[in-house]
Amino acid sequence: MIIVLKPQIAPEEITKFTDHLKADYEVKVNRWDGIHSTVLGLIGDTTKVDIEYIDAQEIVESVKRVQEPYKKANRKFHPENTVIRINDSVSIGDGSLHIMAGPCSVESEEQITGIAKSVQASGATLLRGGAFKPRTSPYAFQGLKAEGLDLLKTARKETGLPIVTEIMRVSHIDMFENVDIIQVGARNMQNFELLKELGKIDKPILLKRGLSATIEEWLMSAEYIMAGGNEKVMLCERGIRTYETYTRNTLDISAIPIVKSLSHLPVIVDPSHASGKSRLVEPLAMAAVAAGADGLIIEVHNDPPHAWSDGAQSLTPKQFDKVAKRVFALKNSL
Amino acid sequence: MIIVLKPQIAPEEITKFTDHLKADYEVKVNRWDGIHSTVLGLIGDTTKVDIEYIDAQEIVESVKRVQEPYKKANRKFHPENTVIRINDSVSIGDGSLHIMAGPCSVESEEQITGIAKSVQASGATLLRGGAFKPRTSPYAFQGLKAEGLDLLKTARKETGLPIVTEIMRVSHIDMFENVDIIQVGARNMQNFELLKELGKIDKPILLKRGLSATIEEWLMSAEYIMAGGNEKVMLCERGIRTYETYTRNTLDISAIPIVKSLSHLPVIVDPSHASGKSRLVEPLAMAAVAAGADGLIIEVHNDPPHAWSDGAQSLTPKQFDKVAKRVFALKNSL
Amino acid sequence: MIIVLKPQIAPEEITKFTDHLKADYEVKVNRWDGIHSTVLGLIGDTTKVDIEYIDAQEIVESVKRVQEPYKKANRKFHPENTVIRINDSVSIGDGSLHIMAGPCSVESEEQITGIAKSVQASGATLLRGGAFKPRTSPYAFQGLKAEGLDLLKTARKETGLPIVTEIMRVSHIDMFENVDIIQVGARNMQNFELLKELGKIDKPILLKRGLSATIEEWLMSAEYIMAGGNEKVMLCERGIRTYETYTRNTLDISAIPIVKSLSHLPVIVDPSHASGKSRLVEPLAMAAVAAGADGLIIEVHNDPPHAWSDGAQSLTPKQFDKVAKRVFALKNSL
Amino acid sequence: MIIVLKPQIAPEEITKFTDHLKADYEVKVNRWDGIHSTVLGLIGDTTKVDIEYIDAQEIVESVKRVQEPYKKANRKFHPENTVIRINDSVSIGDGSLHIMAGPCSVESEEQITGIAKSVQASGATLLRGGAFKPRTSPYAFQGLKAEGLDLLKTARKETGLPIVTEIMRVSHIDMFENVDIIQVGARNMQNFELLKELGKIDKPILLKRGLSATIEEWLMSAEYIMAGGNEKVMLCERGIRTYETYTRNTLDISAIPIVKSLSHLPVIVDPSHASGKSRLVEPLAMAAVAAGADGLIIEVHNDPPHAWSDGAQSLTPKQFDKVAKRVFALKNSL
């Protein structure tokens, strides 16, 4: 950690501050005096140094971390890729490509089972589907809830596909016991109370990036879960909010190689939410695989115009089949 | 709601779609045929029309709402300002100016009581203080929790100042029963499960704007609370995330007059979080009052360099006294 | 064009406004009356209707275009891809993939000729190099200027590679006569005076997207050039400015399929400027090709640490060779 | 300047790099060795050190400036406010408040003279009006050009108000000789060729902030003009591009106190372009003055619905009179 002091600070004040730092954080402090200002360098484990505390000092002009503030999610301290094994045939992060496919909302047994069979036939290895739906409007359909979870399990029984579904509330964790991967949505990426509780269970978590979360904040949210003991975290890039309004969000394709270099956790990409438009799903899915994603999560609906939510970005099973064929072919050619 | 159809749709398909709309939503549908495309206009209560369902139709090119999607928060249906009465001397939204002041984190009885007395002497009419703290890092101080709530109540007893503090979890609602105003933080603005539960209680809510929430999304989150029956909502602008990194966030000063015109709810401004720098608090507070804010929420700490959180943006009691004097003088001159 | 009127406008005012519209713009006007407001639909050629004029009317609440405001750049009126033929072996937009490679700044004959030969050997079909450099600081190296152009021509003579270089000023157009493709930089995307003059010459233009330009604004800038008569425009996505600071800019990968659908012009991607980091060039180049780009423009320097500008994002010839091999292999597999 | 090196660099490589730095830039280099990495500190005048060159070094992880990269615009080296004297009664930056008012486009002698008289009566001390108009569409009205400049001069003759108008092209500089303040528009903020030429003349420049320019980039553009010898620069905040679409841009109110502290140059605020909506001009103008602006630039049109451009954000003379009265009263009360 590097601390730049304001110009013309009295030497005794600098000494006092330096002594405090050494005592409070068990770090060594180096110092050099420039023409306009003095700079201090903290050496040691600065993960626990509160950067805001430093920044608040009257005598401090600016502070900069050299070391990343996350540890468990950091590739520096864990060079090997984390591989998340869901069952015998699904290992995410091992170099293979996995597609999680299914409808935005679970609507009926017929719907979810039908879609599950169809996406499985196209090569998807996991079934996604929403039972609890975070909706901007209180008047919009909020999901089938517990009944939706049951229907997902029925579809799993019929197809063998592990299921991925979103949690919205700490008190629902028990209900999700039988789910294979628990998804944390973009709007809950910094619902720290939820993250803490998910850190206490032993189940893979798919952590979506918040709409305006930096890569560092996203990794810090993964760190919240991992700090609690649950290290089975996958990171899902789903588009960020920018000034461009043509797409619902802007897929941050660079996040894939960046996260893979900063962290050892698998990276999944959601081209459906990133664009909000079904005809962009294919090119974005192709780009994500070419850039190194470990998996894709794609919305598929048997009848998009009649989907209860997110129809505009859903593929039909037939469209999905084409996308799946192309991305697997691409993956094989890399 | 206006629906633009894609070019060259067969007339019978348009008729079929139009019939569906009329049947599903009890709306009237007007239609006109342009050179390149056909446009439909829905007349009636379209609040419940699912814009995504419409957008998902194969034949639809784009959809635009004419009517806002929020009702209870909408000034059109509630022209009078909402006034939130906390006690005999504090009514927010009635044209007066109120300042909520206090430390980011409650740290000790001495600290909170001391600050409370001091900000009260400067003209603050409410005491703010964090007991549960949402922190980006799992390794940072997370607040004194229940003990912090107790200390706030002690400070209230000593000064008579109503207290404002942040909730982070549904299961804590009972604990907050004795709090005067419950704050929902920016990161929880779309924690819909929390909003729904806060809609069931009878207590003023201070709803902070999410880091990248549009004004419409923010009002929709207020609508969530109000739809449950709790109409005592105040909206707090606290800066949005932009590309500019000099300040922690960018205070959206325009949001004040916009929200006041779209909604009847009071608007509070948080210059401390908006800027992240104590020396910017004064000019931003002045600007907020000049632009029509109903109140300010300002971080004050007796010893900012030793604050346990957010020290960089806290004012000392003496600095706060100057700011308070200036903003009240400004308010009186308007 | 759809115009929503404010609530409760007197019928005679609406009639007066409608009559004006018909007279001023030779359009037909359809009208329907909703419960809260009246909506007007303009039918005919609305490209020349000034949306700001409409929006300024006292009685207007909002306006929305149905038809795009660009014509010459619009795929609707020009369904076939534009193919830009530079010489016998380079046709951009015909389904093949072309790479423009070279240093940020031309520095010496040896440097530019050496790099030209090396990138040609790796498969690049065009040579890029900056002679006039737009630099944020007036104290930074501003390019070799006319001498740089001469050196580029020398390198072209030696290798046969057509040259691409940036113009910064109208009065330089004559100097660029012998250049094969003239580049307009991101900071000049809305330098309308420059665009107008480039519309009068007969030479391919590579139009970079502005740092915060929407896709529509970008296409409107292409329209400026095309409206003058020069229809040889290529669009270059080079990253947009967002809140994320890990990369210099955020590559908007979705822009590729979107521009290809809205327009018939070729799309080139610049992974070097988009990321600002050489190690991200390969994954972004791969993603761009997978998403359908017609070409790439990549910075290559024989000695990046000693480049006079943009060294951080430059590849060495050896690194470039690897990237080129991978992207051509990918292109062949699609 | 602080340079963080990558982990595990060989000592001799560090020494070689350090020697280069000392030789190339005449700086002293301090060094300390942390646990994971080595940090170098450059002491001396680092304005001319090319941060990109440093960043490109193989062995460098990151670089951070301690000293600002601008000198002439920097308050550190020029603590007194710059005051720009236009005539006997107009001095901008001396603590007084000045309003530049007038139409977006000059349309006729009657129009511009009429507006000039009217805004003068309301207290405006400068007349603004566009003769050359930067328009997004090549099909939109582009201004009366030379004729517009003549009409502005006529209005000046009639009222004595100095005139402010926008330049778009280097070759027009002669034509602007008789103008009092030359405006550089947001889209030309980084048209470096134009900035350089404006640095050679002796005339006040009103430099608008680019749509997505950081405060540092904006000050660097001022530095371009000042480095050429023209130190009469005023900075104009006119809103930045963010994800929020309710307003055309987001007024960055914090920029006022920030620029006033980083630089000695006057700050003008443009509430008309910042919001794009006439009804927001008043609250934003009030906020700007409360936050410390030296002046305002406001669009006024005698007949906004018939303005040839920007009607939606123009005030009528009567509305302007009310705004002017309120902001001057506010200024007097501060």
Short mmCIF file of N, CA and C in Angstrom, two decimals, chain C residues 133-185:
data_model
loop_
_atom_site.label_atom_id
_atom_site.label_comp_id
_atom_site.label_asym_id
_atom_site.label_seq_id
_atom_site.Cartn_x
_atom_site.Cartn_y
_atom_site.Cartn_z
N LYS C 133 -0.28 12.39 -34.24
CA LYS C 133 -0.78 11.69 -33.06
C LYS C 133 -1.61 12.59 -32.16
N PRO C 134 -2.85 12.24 -31.90
CA PRO C 134 -3.65 13.01 -30.94
C PRO C 134 -3.26 12.58 -29.52
N ARG C 135 -2.61 13.47 -28.79
CA ARG C 135 -2.15 13.12 -27.44
C ARG C 135 -2.85 13.99 -26.40
N THR C 136 -3.23 13.38 -25.29
CA THR C 136 -3.91 14.11 -24.23
C THR C 136 -3.06 15.26 -23.69
N SER C 137 -1.75 15.07 -23.66
CA SER C 137 -0.87 16.11 -23.12
C SER C 137 -0.16 16.88 -24.23
N PRO C 138 -0.12 18.22 -24.12
CA PRO C 138 0.60 19.00 -25.13
C PRO C 138 2.11 18.76 -25.05
N TYR C 139 2.56 18.16 -23.96
CA TYR C 139 3.99 17.93 -23.78
C TYR C 139 4.43 16.57 -24.29
N ALA C 140 3.48 15.73 -24.75
CA ALA C 140 3.84 14.40 -25.23
C ALA C 140 4.19 14.45 -26.73
N PHE C 141 4.92 13.45 -27.18
CA PHE C 141 5.33 13.34 -28.59
C PHE C 141 4.11 13.37 -29.50
N GLN C 142 4.15 14.25 -30.50
CA GLN C 142 2.96 14.46 -31.34
C GLN C 142 3.07 13.81 -32.72
N GLY C 143 4.06 12.97 -32.92
CA GLY C 143 4.19 12.29 -34.21
C GLY C 143 5.23 12.93 -35.11
N LEU C 144 5.70 12.15 -36.11
CA LEU C 144 6.71 12.68 -37.05
C LEU C 144 6.07 13.51 -38.15
N LYS C 145 4.75 13.55 -38.18
CA LYS C 145 3.99 14.36 -39.16
C LYS C 145 4.35 14.00 -40.61
N ALA C 146 4.60 15.01 -41.45
CA ALA C 146 4.84 14.75 -42.88
C ALA C 146 5.93 13.69 -43.09
N GLU C 147 6.96 13.77 -42.29
CA GLU C 147 8.04 12.78 -42.42
C GLU C 147 7.49 11.37 -42.15
N GLY C 148 6.59 11.26 -41.19
CA GLY C 148 5.98 9.95 -40.89
C GLY C 148 5.21 9.41 -42.08
N LEU C 149 4.48 10.30 -42.76
CA LEU C 149 3.74 9.86 -43.95
C LEU C 149 4.70 9.33 -45.02
N ASP C 150 5.82 10.03 -45.19
CA ASP C 150 6.81 9.58 -46.18
C ASP C 150 7.35 8.20 -45.82
N LEU C 151 7.63 8.01 -44.55
CA LEU C 151 8.18 6.72 -44.12
C LEU C 151 7.16 5.60 -44.34
N LEU C 152 5.89 5.91 -44.13
CA LEU C 152 4.86 4.90 -44.39
C LEU C 152 4.86 4.51 -45.87
N LYS C 153 5.01 5.52 -46.71
CA LYS C 153 5.02 5.23 -48.16
C LYS C 153 6.24 4.40 -48.54
N THR C 154 7.36 4.68 -47.90
CA THR C 154 8.55 3.86 -48.14
C THR C 154 8.27 2.40 -47.76
N ALA C 155 7.65 2.22 -46.60
CA ALA C 155 7.36 0.86 -46.15
C ALA C 155 6.36 0.18 -47.10
N ARG C 156 5.43 0.97 -47.63
CA ARG C 156 4.48 0.40 -48.60
C ARG C 156 5.21 -0.06 -49.86
N LYS C 157 6.16 0.75 -50.30
CA LYS C 157 6.95 0.42 -51.50
C LYS C 157 7.68 -0.91 -51.30
N GLU C 158 8.24 -1.05 -50.12
CA GLU C 158 9.04 -2.25 -49.85
C GLU C 158 8.19 -3.52 -49.74
N THR C 159 6.95 -3.36 -49.27
CA THR C 159 6.16 -4.55 -48.96
C THR C 159 4.91 -4.70 -49.82
N GLY C 160 4.48 -3.60 -50.42
CA GLY C 160 3.22 -3.66 -51.15
C GLY C 160 2.00 -3.51 -50.26
N LEU C 161 2.20 -3.40 -48.96
CA LEU C 161 1.04 -3.27 -48.05
C LEU C 161 0.41 -1.87 -48.17
N PRO C 162 -0.90 -1.80 -48.42
CA PRO C 162 -1.58 -0.50 -48.37
C PRO C 162 -1.45 0.09 -46.95
N ILE C 163 -1.48 1.41 -46.87
CA ILE C 163 -1.27 2.06 -45.56
C ILE C 163 -2.52 2.78 -45.03
N VAL C 164 -2.65 2.71 -43.72
CA VAL C 164 -3.76 3.31 -42.97
C VAL C 164 -3.16 4.27 -41.97
N THR C 165 -3.60 5.54 -41.98
CA THR C 165 -3.03 6.47 -41.01
C THR C 165 -4.04 7.58 -40.69
N GLU C 166 -3.87 8.20 -39.54
CA GLU C 166 -4.89 9.11 -39.00
C GLU C 166 -4.69 10.56 -39.43
N ILE C 167 -5.82 11.18 -39.76
CA ILE C 167 -5.81 12.61 -40.09
C ILE C 167 -6.39 13.37 -38.90
N MET C 168 -5.89 14.59 -38.68
CA MET C 168 -6.37 15.35 -37.54
C MET C 168 -6.87 16.74 -37.90
N ARG C 169 -6.79 17.12 -39.17
CA ARG C 169 -7.04 18.51 -39.52
C ARG C 169 -7.42 18.62 -40.99
N VAL C 170 -8.42 19.42 -41.27
CA VAL C 170 -8.92 19.60 -42.62
C VAL C 170 -7.80 19.99 -43.59
N SER C 171 -6.93 20.90 -43.15
CA SER C 171 -5.92 21.42 -44.07
C SER C 171 -4.86 20.38 -44.44
N HIS C 172 -4.89 19.22 -43.81
CA HIS C 172 -3.94 18.17 -44.16
C HIS C 172 -4.44 17.24 -45.26
N ILE C 173 -5.68 17.41 -45.68
CA ILE C 173 -6.25 16.42 -46.61
C ILE C 173 -5.38 16.22 -47.85
N ASP C 174 -4.84 17.29 -48.39
CA ASP C 174 -4.00 17.14 -49.58
C ASP C 174 -2.80 16.22 -49.33
N MET C 175 -2.22 16.41 -48.15
CA MET C 175 -1.06 15.59 -47.78
C MET C 175 -1.38 14.10 -47.73
N PHE C 176 -2.66 13.79 -47.49
CA PHE C 176 -3.08 12.39 -47.34
C PHE C 176 -3.51 11.76 -48.67
N GLU C 177 -3.27 12.49 -49.77
CA GLU C 177 -3.78 12.02 -51.05
C GLU C 177 -3.27 10.63 -51.40
N ASN C 178 -2.04 10.38 -51.04
CA ASN C 178 -1.41 9.13 -51.43
C ASN C 178 -1.55 8.01 -50.40
N VAL C 179 -2.34 8.28 -49.40
CA VAL C 179 -2.58 7.28 -48.35
C VAL C 179 -3.72 6.37 -48.83
N ASP C 180 -3.72 5.10 -48.43
CA ASP C 180 -4.76 4.19 -48.93
C ASP C 180 -6.07 4.26 -48.15
N ILE C 181 -5.95 4.33 -46.83
CA ILE C 181 -7.15 4.48 -45.98
C ILE C 181 -6.86 5.59 -44.98
N ILE C 182 -7.77 6.55 -44.89
CA ILE C 182 -7.60 7.64 -43.93
C ILE C 182 -8.41 7.30 -42.68
N GLN C 183 -7.75 7.38 -41.55
CA GLN C 183 -8.42 7.07 -40.29
C GLN C 183 -8.89 8.35 -39.60
N VAL C 184 -10.13 8.32 -39.09
CA VAL C 184 -10.62 9.41 -38.24
C VAL C 184 -10.64 8.86 -36.82
N GLY C 185 -9.93 9.50 -35.92
CA GLY C 185 -9.80 8.99 -34.56
C GLY C 185 -11.05 9.19 -33.73
#
